[in-house]
CSV table of C-alpha atoms in Angstrom, one decimal:
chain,number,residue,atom,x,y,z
A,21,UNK,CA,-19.6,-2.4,-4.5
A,22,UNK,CA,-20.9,0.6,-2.5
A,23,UNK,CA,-22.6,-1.7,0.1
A,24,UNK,CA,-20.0,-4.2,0.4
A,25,UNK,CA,-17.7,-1.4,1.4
A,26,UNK,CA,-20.4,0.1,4.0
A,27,UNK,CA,-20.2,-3.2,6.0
A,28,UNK,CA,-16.8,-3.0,6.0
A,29,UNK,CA,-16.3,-0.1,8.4
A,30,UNK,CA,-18.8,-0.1,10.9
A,31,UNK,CA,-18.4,-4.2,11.5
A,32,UNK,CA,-14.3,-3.6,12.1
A,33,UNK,CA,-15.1,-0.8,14.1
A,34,UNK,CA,-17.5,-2.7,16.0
A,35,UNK,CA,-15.1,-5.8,16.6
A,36,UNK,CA,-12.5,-3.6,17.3
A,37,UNK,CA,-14.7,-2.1,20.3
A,38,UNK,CA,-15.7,-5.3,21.7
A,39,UNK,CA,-12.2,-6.9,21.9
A,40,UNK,CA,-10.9,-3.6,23.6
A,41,UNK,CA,-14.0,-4.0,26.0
A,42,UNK,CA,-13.2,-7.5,26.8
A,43,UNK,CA,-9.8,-7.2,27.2
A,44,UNK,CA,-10.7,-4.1,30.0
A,45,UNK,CA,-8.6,-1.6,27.8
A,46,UNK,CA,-10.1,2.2,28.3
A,47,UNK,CA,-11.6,2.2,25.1
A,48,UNK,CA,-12.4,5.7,25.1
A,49,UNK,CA,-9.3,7.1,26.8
A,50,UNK,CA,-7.3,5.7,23.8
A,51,UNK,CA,-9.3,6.9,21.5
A,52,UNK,CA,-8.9,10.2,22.3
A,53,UNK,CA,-5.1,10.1,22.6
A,54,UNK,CA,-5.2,8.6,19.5
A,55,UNK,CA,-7.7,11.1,18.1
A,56,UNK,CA,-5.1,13.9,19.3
A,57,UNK,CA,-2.2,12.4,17.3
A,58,UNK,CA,-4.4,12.5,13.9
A,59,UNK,CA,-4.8,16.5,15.0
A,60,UNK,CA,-1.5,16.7,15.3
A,61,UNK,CA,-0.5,15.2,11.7
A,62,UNK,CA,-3.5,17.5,10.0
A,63,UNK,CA,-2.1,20.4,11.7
A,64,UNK,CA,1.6,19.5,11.3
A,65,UNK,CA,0.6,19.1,7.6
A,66,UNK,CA,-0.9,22.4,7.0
A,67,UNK,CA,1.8,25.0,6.5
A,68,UNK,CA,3.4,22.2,3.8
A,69,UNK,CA,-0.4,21.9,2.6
A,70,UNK,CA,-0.7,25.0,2.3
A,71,UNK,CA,2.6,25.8,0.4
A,72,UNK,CA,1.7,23.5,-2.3
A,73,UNK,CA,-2.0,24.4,-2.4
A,74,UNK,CA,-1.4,27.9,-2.9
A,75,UNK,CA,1.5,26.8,-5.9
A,76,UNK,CA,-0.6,24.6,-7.4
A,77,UNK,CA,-3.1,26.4,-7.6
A,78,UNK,CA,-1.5,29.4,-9.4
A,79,UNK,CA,-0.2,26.8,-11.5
A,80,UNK,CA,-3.9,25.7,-12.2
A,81,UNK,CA,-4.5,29.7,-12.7
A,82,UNK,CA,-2.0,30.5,-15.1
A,83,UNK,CA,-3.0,27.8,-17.6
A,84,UNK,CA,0.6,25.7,-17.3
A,85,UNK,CA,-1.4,22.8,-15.9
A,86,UNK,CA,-3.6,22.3,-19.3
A,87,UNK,CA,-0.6,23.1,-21.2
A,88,UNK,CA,1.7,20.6,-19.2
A,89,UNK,CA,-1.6,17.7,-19.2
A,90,UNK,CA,-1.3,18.4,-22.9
A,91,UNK,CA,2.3,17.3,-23.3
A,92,UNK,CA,2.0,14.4,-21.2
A,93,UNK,CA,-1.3,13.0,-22.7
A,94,UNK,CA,-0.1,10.6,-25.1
A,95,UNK,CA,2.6,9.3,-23.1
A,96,UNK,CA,-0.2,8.8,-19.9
A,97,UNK,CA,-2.4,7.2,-22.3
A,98,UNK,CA,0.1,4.8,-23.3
A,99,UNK,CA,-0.1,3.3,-19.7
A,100,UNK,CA,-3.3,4.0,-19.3
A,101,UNK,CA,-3.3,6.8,-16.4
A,102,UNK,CA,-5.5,10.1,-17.4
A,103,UNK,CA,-3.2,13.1,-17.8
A,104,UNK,CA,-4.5,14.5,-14.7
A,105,UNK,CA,-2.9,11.7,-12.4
A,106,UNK,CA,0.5,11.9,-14.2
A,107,UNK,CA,2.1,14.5,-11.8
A,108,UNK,CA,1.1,12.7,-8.9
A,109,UNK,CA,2.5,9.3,-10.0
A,110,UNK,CA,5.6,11.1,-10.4
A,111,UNK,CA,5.7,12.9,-7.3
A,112,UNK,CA,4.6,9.9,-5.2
A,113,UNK,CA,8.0,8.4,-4.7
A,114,UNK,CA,9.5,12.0,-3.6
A,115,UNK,CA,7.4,13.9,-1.3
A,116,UNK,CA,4.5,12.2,0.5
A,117,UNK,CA,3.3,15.7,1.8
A,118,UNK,CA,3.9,17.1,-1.6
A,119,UNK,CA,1.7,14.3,-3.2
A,120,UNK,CA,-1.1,14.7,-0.6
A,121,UNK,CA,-1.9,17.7,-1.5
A,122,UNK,CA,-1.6,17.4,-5.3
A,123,UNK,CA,-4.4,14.5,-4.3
A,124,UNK,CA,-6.1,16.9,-2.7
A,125,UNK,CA,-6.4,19.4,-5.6
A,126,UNK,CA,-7.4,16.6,-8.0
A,127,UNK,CA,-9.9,14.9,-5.8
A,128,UNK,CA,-11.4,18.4,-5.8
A,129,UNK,CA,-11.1,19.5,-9.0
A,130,UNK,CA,-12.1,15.8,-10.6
A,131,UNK,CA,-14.7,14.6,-7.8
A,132,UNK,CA,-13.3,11.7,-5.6
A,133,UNK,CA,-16.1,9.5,-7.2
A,134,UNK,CA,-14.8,10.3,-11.0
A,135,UNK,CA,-12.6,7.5,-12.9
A,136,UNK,CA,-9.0,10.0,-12.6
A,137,UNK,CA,-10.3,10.6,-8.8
A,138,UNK,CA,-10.1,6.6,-8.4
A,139,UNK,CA,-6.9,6.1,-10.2
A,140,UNK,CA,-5.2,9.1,-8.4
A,141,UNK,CA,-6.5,7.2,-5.2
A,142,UNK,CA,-5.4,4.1,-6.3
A,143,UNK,CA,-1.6,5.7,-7.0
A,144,UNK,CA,-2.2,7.4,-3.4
A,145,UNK,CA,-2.7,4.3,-1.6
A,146,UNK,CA,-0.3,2.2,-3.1
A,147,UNK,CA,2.7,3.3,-3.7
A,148,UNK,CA,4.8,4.4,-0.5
A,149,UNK,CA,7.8,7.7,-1.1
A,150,UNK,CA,9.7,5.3,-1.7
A,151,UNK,CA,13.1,7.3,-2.1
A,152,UNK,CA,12.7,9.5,0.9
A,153,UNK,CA,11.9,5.8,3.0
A,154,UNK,CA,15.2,4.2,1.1
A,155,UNK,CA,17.0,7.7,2.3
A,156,UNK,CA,15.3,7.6,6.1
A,157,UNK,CA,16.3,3.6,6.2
A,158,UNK,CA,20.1,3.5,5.0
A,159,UNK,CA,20.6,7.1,6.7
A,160,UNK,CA,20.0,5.5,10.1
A,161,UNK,CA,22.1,2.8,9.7
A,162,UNK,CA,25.0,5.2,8.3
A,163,UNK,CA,25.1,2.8,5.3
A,164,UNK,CA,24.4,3.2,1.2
A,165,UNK,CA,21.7,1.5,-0.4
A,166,UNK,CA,22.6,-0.7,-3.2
A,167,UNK,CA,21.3,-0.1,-7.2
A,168,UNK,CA,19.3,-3.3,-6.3
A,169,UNK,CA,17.2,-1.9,-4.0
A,170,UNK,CA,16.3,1.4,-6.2
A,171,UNK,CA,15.8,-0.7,-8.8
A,172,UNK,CA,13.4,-2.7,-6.8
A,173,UNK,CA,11.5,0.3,-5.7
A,174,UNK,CA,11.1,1.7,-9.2
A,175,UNK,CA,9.6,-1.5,-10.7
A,176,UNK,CA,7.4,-1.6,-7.5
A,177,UNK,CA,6.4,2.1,-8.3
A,178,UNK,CA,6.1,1.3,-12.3
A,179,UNK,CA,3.6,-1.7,-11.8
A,180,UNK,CA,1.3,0.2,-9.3
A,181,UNK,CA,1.5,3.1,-12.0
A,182,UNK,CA,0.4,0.4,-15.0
A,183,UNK,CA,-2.3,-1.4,-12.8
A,184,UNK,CA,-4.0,1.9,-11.4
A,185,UNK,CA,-6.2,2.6,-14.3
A,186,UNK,CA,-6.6,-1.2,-15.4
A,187,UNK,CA,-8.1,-1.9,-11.9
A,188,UNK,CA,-10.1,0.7,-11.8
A,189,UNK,CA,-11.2,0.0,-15.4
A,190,UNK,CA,-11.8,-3.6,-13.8
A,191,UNK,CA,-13.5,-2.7,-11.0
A,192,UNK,CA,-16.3,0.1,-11.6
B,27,UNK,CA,14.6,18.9,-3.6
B,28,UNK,CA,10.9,20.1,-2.5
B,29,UNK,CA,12.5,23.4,-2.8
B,30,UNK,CA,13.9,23.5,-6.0
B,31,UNK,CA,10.3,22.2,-7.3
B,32,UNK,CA,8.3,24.5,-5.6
B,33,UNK,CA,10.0,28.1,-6.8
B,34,UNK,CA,10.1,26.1,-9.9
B,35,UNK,CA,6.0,25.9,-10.1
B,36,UNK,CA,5.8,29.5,-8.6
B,37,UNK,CA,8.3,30.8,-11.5
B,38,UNK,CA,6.4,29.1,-14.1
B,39,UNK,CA,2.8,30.3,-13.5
B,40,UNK,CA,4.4,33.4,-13.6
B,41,UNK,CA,5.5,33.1,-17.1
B,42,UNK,CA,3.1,31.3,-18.2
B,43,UNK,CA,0.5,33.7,-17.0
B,44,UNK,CA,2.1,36.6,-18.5
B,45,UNK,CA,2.2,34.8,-21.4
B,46,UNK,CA,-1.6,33.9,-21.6
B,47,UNK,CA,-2.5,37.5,-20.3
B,48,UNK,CA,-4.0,35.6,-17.3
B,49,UNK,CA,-2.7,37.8,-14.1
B,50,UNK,CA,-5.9,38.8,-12.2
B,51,UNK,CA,-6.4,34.8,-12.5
B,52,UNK,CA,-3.4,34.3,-10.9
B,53,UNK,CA,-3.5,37.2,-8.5
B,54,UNK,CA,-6.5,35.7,-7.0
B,55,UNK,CA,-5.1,32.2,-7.3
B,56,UNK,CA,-2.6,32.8,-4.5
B,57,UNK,CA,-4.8,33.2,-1.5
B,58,UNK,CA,-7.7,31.3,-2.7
B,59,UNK,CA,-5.2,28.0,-2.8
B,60,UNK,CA,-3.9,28.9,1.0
B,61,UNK,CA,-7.5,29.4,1.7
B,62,UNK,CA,-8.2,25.6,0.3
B,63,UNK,CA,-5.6,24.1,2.2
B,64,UNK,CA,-6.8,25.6,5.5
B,65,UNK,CA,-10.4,24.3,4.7
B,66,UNK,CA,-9.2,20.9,3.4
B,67,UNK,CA,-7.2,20.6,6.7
B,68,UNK,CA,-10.5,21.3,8.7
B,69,UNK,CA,-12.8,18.6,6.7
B,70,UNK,CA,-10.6,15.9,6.8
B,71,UNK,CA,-8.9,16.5,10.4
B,72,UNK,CA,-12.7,15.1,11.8
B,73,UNK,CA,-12.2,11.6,9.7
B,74,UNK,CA,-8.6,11.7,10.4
B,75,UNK,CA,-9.1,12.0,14.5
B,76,UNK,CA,-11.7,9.2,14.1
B,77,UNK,CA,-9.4,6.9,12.3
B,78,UNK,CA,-6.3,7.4,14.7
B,79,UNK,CA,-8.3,7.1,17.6
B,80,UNK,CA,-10.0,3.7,16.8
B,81,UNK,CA,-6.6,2.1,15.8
B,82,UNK,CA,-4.9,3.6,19.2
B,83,UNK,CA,-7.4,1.8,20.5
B,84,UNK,CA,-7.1,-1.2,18.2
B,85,UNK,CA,-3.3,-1.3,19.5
B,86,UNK,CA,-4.5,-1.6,22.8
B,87,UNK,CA,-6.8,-4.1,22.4
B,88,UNK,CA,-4.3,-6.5,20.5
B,89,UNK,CA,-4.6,-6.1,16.9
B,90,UNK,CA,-1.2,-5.0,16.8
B,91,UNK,CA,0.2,-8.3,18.7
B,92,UNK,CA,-2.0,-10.2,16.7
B,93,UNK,CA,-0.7,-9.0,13.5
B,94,UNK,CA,2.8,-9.3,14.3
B,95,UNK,CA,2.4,-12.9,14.8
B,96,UNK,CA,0.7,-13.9,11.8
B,97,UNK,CA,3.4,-11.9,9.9
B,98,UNK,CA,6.0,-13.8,12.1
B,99,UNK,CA,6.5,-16.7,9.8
B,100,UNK,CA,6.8,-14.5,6.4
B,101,UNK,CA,9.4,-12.7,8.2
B,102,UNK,CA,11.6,-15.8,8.8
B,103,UNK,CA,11.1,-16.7,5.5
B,104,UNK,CA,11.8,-13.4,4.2
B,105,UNK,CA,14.6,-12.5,6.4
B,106,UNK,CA,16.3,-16.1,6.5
B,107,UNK,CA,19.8,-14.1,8.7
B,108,UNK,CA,17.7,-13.0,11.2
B,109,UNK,CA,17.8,-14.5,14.7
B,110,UNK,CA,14.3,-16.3,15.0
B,111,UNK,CA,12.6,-14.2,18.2
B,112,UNK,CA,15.1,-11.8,18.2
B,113,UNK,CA,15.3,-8.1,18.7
B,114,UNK,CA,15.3,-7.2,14.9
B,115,UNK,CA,12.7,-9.6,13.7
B,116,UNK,CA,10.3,-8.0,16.9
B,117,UNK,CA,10.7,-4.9,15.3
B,118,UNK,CA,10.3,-6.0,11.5
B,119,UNK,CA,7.1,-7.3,12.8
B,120,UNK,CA,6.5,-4.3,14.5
B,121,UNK,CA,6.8,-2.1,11.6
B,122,UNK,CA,5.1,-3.9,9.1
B,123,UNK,CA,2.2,-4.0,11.7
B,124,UNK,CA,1.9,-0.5,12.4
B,125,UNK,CA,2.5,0.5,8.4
B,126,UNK,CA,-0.6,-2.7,7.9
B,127,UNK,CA,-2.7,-0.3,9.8
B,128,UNK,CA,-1.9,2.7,8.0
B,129,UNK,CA,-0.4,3.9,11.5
B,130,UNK,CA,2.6,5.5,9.5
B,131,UNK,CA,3.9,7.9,12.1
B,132,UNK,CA,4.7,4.7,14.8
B,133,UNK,CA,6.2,3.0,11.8
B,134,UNK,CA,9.1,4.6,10.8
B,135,UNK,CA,11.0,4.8,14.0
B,136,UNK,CA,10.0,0.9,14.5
B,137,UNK,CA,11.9,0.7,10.8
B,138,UNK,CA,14.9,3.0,12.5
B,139,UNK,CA,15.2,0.7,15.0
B,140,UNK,CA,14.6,-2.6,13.1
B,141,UNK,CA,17.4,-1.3,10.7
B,142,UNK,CA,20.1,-0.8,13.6
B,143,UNK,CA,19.2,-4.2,14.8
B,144,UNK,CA,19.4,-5.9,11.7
B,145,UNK,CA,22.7,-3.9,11.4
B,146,UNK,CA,24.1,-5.5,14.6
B,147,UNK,CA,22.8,-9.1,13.6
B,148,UNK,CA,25.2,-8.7,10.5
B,149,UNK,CA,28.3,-7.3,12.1
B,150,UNK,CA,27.4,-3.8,12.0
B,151,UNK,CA,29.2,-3.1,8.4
B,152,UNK,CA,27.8,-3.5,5.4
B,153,UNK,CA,24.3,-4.1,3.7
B,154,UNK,CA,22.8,-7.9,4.3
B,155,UNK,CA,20.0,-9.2,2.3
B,156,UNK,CA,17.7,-8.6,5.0
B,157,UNK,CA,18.4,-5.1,5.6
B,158,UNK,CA,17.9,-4.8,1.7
B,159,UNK,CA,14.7,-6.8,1.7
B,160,UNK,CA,13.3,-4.8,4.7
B,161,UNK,CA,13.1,-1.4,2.8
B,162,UNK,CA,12.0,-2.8,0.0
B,163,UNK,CA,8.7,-3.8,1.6
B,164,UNK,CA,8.9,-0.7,3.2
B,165,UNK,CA,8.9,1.4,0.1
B,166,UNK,CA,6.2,-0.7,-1.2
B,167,UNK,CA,2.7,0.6,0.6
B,168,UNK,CA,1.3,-2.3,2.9
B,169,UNK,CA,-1.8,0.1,4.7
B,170,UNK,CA,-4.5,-2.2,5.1
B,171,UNK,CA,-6.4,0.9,5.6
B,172,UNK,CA,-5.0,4.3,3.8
B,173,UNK,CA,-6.2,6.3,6.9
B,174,UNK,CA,-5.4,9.8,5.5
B,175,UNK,CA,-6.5,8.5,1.9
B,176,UNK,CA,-9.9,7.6,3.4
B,177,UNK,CA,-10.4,10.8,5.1
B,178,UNK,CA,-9.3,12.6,1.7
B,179,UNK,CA,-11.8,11.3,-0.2
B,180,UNK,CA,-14.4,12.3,2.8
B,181,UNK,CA,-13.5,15.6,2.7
B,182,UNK,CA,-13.8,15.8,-0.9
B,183,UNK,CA,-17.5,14.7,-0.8
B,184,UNK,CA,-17.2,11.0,-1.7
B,185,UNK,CA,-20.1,8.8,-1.6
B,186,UNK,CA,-18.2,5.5,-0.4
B,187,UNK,CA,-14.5,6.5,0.6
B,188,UNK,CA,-13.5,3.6,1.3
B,189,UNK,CA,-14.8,1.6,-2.0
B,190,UNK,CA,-11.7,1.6,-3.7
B,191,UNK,CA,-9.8,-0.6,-0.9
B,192,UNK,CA,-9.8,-3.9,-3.3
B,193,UNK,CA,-8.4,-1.8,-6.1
B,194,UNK,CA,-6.0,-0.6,-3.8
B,195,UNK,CA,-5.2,-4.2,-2.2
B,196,UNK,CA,-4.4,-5.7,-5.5
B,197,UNK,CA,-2.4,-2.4,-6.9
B,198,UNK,CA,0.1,-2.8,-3.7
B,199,UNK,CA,0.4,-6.8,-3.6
B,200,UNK,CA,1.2,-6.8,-7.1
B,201,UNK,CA,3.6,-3.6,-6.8
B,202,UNK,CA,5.3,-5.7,-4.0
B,203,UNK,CA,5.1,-8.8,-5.7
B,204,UNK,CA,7.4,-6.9,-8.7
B,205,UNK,CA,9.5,-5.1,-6.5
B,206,UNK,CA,10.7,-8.2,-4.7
B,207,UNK,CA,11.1,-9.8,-7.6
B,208,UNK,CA,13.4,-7.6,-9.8
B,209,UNK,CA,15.0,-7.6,-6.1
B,210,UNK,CA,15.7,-11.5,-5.9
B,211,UNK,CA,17.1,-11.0,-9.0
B,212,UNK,CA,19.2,-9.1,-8.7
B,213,UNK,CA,20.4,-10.5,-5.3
B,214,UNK,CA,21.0,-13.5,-8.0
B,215,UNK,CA,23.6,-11.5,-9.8
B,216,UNK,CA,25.6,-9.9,-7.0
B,217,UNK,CA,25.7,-12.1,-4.1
């Protein structure tokens, strides 16, 4: 698994390199301007980050984290998703800033390489905020969405929620 | 809403922490979690830059044009209203491009705008189906490549960051596949 995925990177990087060199695209110029949006999100993201960090972790501190993963354990079993995971599946939908860094925390607290770490991943990468995109969408256009659409978006969000921990289970 | 949550989980530690006698823990807790995000911000903005740069640069060099038009014919079957090599189905194409390559911040205006022209095809009142189908595979994650994910689990010490892309891949096509479905469905039932 490990290998496969090590191709992976370096070989689209690498085609990705020659077909801008080809093509007589500055290569390096873009990278860089690129490279200065992606220090522009981090740095947009840290006062939220850090926010939610600092909550969390007084949450963590105070012991209502075990005593909330308590509560929610057998439920979380029941689809398979370790308790840890459960407030970032809900929070997904809501708040993709919010869910980053409760990602964050549990990739740190779990290890990113531990079978909670993967599943939180797996809910990371996808499942989109879906409410705040249905709220950014319609809002633009001045119009309501319809119950179909939420609807939609919620099944979307409870099947990537049920197949998380299968996959993983599946997978390593 | 981030609001109300946020005092809430302040409040609660609070009580919960005078309830467990567990206030120097909690004391400390405060600045050592600003102190984390500050740090996290630092080890993933190196992964981060790398990956926004090389897909900049990827745009450039035609990945992005390339994408669109092997999306192209999904979207006409997907959007069957929309005027074929119109203005809204460029920037359908556009968006689900740019949200393929995890470039999220270029996508949502493309979505803005792809919503306003898919407003205009339909008379400018009213939802159509395609305007309905559109954010629906927008609220389902496409990224081909969950940049910020990636550099995440970097930060955090992973040995392959990146190994749990299949999982991922499968996760999101079936969470589409259910989403559009319970969506057809229900265009079915209302028209």
């Amino acid at each position: 698994m490990g290998d496969w995925a090590s191709f992976l990177v370096p070989v689209f990087l690498g085609l990705l390199v020659l077909a801008a060199v080809c093509r007589h695209v500055p290569v390096f110029e873009l990278f860089s301007e690129g490279a200065k949006e992606g220090l522009h999100a981090c740095v947009s993201l840290l006062p939220v980050l850090t926010g939610l960090l600092l909550a969390i972790s007084m949450l963590q501190a105070s012991g209502a984290l075990e005593l909330a993963a308590s509560w929610v354990q057998p439920f979380a079993s029941l689809v398979g998703l370790p308790a840890e995971t459960v407030p970032l599946a809900l929070l997904k939908p809501v708040s993709g800033s919010g869910s980053t860094a409760l990602l964050a925390q549990l990739l740190e607290s779990e290890g990113p390489d531990s079978f909670s770490g993967r599943v939180a991943s797996v809910l990371a990468g996808s499942t989109e905020t879906a409410f705040y995109c249905i709220a950014v969408y319609f809002g633009a256009v001045r119009e309501k969405g319809n119950a179909g659409i939420l609807l939609a978006a919620l099944a979307g969000h409870l099947v990537s929620c049920l197949c998380a921990g299968l996959v993983i289970r599946l997978f390593f | 809403m981030l609001n109300v949550v946020w005092a809430g989980m302040i409040l609660i530690s609070l009580i919960c922490a005078l309830a467990t006698g567990k206030m120097s823990a909690l004391s400390e807790a405060v600045f050592s979690g600003a102190q984390n995000a500050v740090e996290l911000s630092l080890a993933m903005a190196g992964a981060m830059m790398a990956w926004t740069g090389f897909l900049k640069a990827a745009e450039a060099a035609g990945a992005t044009s390339l994408l669109a038009s092997i999306l192209r014919p999904g979207v006409r079957r997907l959007l069957p209203g929309c005027r074929p090599g119109g203005k809204a189905e460029q920037a359908v194409c556009m968006n689900l491009t740019a949200n393929l390559l995890g470039l999220g911040n270029a996508a949502t205006p493309m979505g803005i705008e792809a919503m306003h022209a898919l407003s205009e095809e339909h008379g400018g009142r009213g939802v159509s189906r395609g305007m309905a189908r559109f954010v629906v595979l927008n609220t389902a994650s496409l990224q081909l490549l969950p940049t910020t994910l990636g550099a995440l689990r970097a930060a955090a010490g992973s040995a392959h960051p990146f190994d749990i892309l299949p999982a991922i891949w499968i996760t999101s096509a079936l969470s589409l596949a259910a989403a559009l479905t319970v969506l057809f469905v229900w265009e079915r039932f209302h028209g």
